[in-house]
Amino acid sequence: MAVVTMRQLIESGTHFGHQTKRWNPKMKRFIF
């Protein structure tokens, strides 16, 4: 897996933020 920075997560949040149900449960602690 590629290293994802917090900035990338925040910026990408505007792209797929509406697809929260598709997020991997294991990544939940990284999602705000």
C-alpha atoms as an extended CHARMM CRD file, in Angstrom:
* protein
*
        32  EXT
         1         1  MET       CA              0.0000000000        0.0000000000        0.0000000000  PROA      1               0.0000000000
         2         2  ALA       CA              1.1140000000        3.5100000000       -0.7390000000  PROA      2               0.0000000000
         3         3  VAL       CA              1.8320000000        5.8380000000        2.1350000000  PROA      3               0.0000000000
         4         4  VAL       CA             -1.0660000000        8.2370000000        2.4860000000  PROA      4               0.0000000000
         5         5  THR       CA             -0.5660000000       11.5290000000        4.2740000000  PROA      5               0.0000000000
         6         6  MET       CA             -3.2170000000       13.1590000000        6.4300000000  PROA      6               0.0000000000
         7         7  ARG       CA             -3.4500000000       15.9510000000        3.8380000000  PROA      7               0.0000000000
         8         8  GLN       CA             -4.2480000000       13.4410000000        1.1110000000  PROA      8               0.0000000000
         9         9  LEU       CA             -6.9250000000       11.8640000000        3.2840000000  PROA      9               0.0000000000
        10        10  ILE       CA             -8.5010000000       15.2580000000        3.9380000000  PROA      10              0.0000000000
        11        11  GLU       CA             -8.3560000000       16.2930000000        0.2850000000  PROA      11              0.0000000000
        12        12  SER       CA             -9.6860000000       12.9530000000       -0.9130000000  PROA      12              0.0000000000
        13        13  GLY       CA            -12.4680000000       13.2530000000        1.6580000000  PROA      13              0.0000000000
        14        14  THR       CA            -14.1090000000       15.8400000000       -0.5610000000  PROA      14              0.0000000000
        15        15  HSD       CA            -14.0990000000       13.2570000000       -3.3560000000  PROA      15              0.0000000000
        16        16  PHE       CA            -15.5250000000       10.1680000000       -1.6580000000  PROA      16              0.0000000000
        17        17  GLY       CA            -16.6960000000       11.5780000000        1.6560000000  PROA      17              0.0000000000
        18        18  HSD       CA            -20.2570000000       10.6440000000        0.7280000000  PROA      18              0.0000000000
        19        19  GLN       CA            -19.2810000000        6.9860000000        0.3990000000  PROA      19              0.0000000000
        20        20  THR       CA            -18.6070000000        6.4380000000        4.0900000000  PROA      20              0.0000000000
        21        21  LYS       CA            -20.4520000000        3.1140000000        3.9860000000  PROA      21              0.0000000000
        22        22  ARG       CA            -17.8700000000        1.7750000000        1.5390000000  PROA      22              0.0000000000
        23        23  TRP       CA            -14.9170000000        2.5090000000        3.8120000000  PROA      23              0.0000000000
        24        24  ASN       CA            -12.9520000000       -0.4070000000        5.1810000000  PROA      24              0.0000000000
        25        25  PRO       CA            -13.8750000000       -0.8940000000        8.8750000000  PROA      25              0.0000000000
        26        26  LYS       CA            -10.1750000000       -1.3330000000        9.6610000000  PROA      26              0.0000000000
        27        27  MET       CA             -9.5210000000        2.2080000000        8.4180000000  PROA      27              0.0000000000
        28        28  LYS       CA            -12.1910000000        3.6810000000       10.6780000000  PROA      28              0.0000000000
        29        29  ARG       CA             -9.6380000000        4.9440000000       13.2040000000  PROA      29              0.0000000000
        30        30  PHE       CA             -8.0390000000        7.0340000000       10.4330000000  PROA      30              0.0000000000
        31        31  ILE       CA            -11.3340000000        8.5610000000        9.3410000000  PROA      31              0.0000000000
        32        32  PHE       CA            -12.7440000000       11.5630000000       11.1720000000  PROA      32              0.0000000000
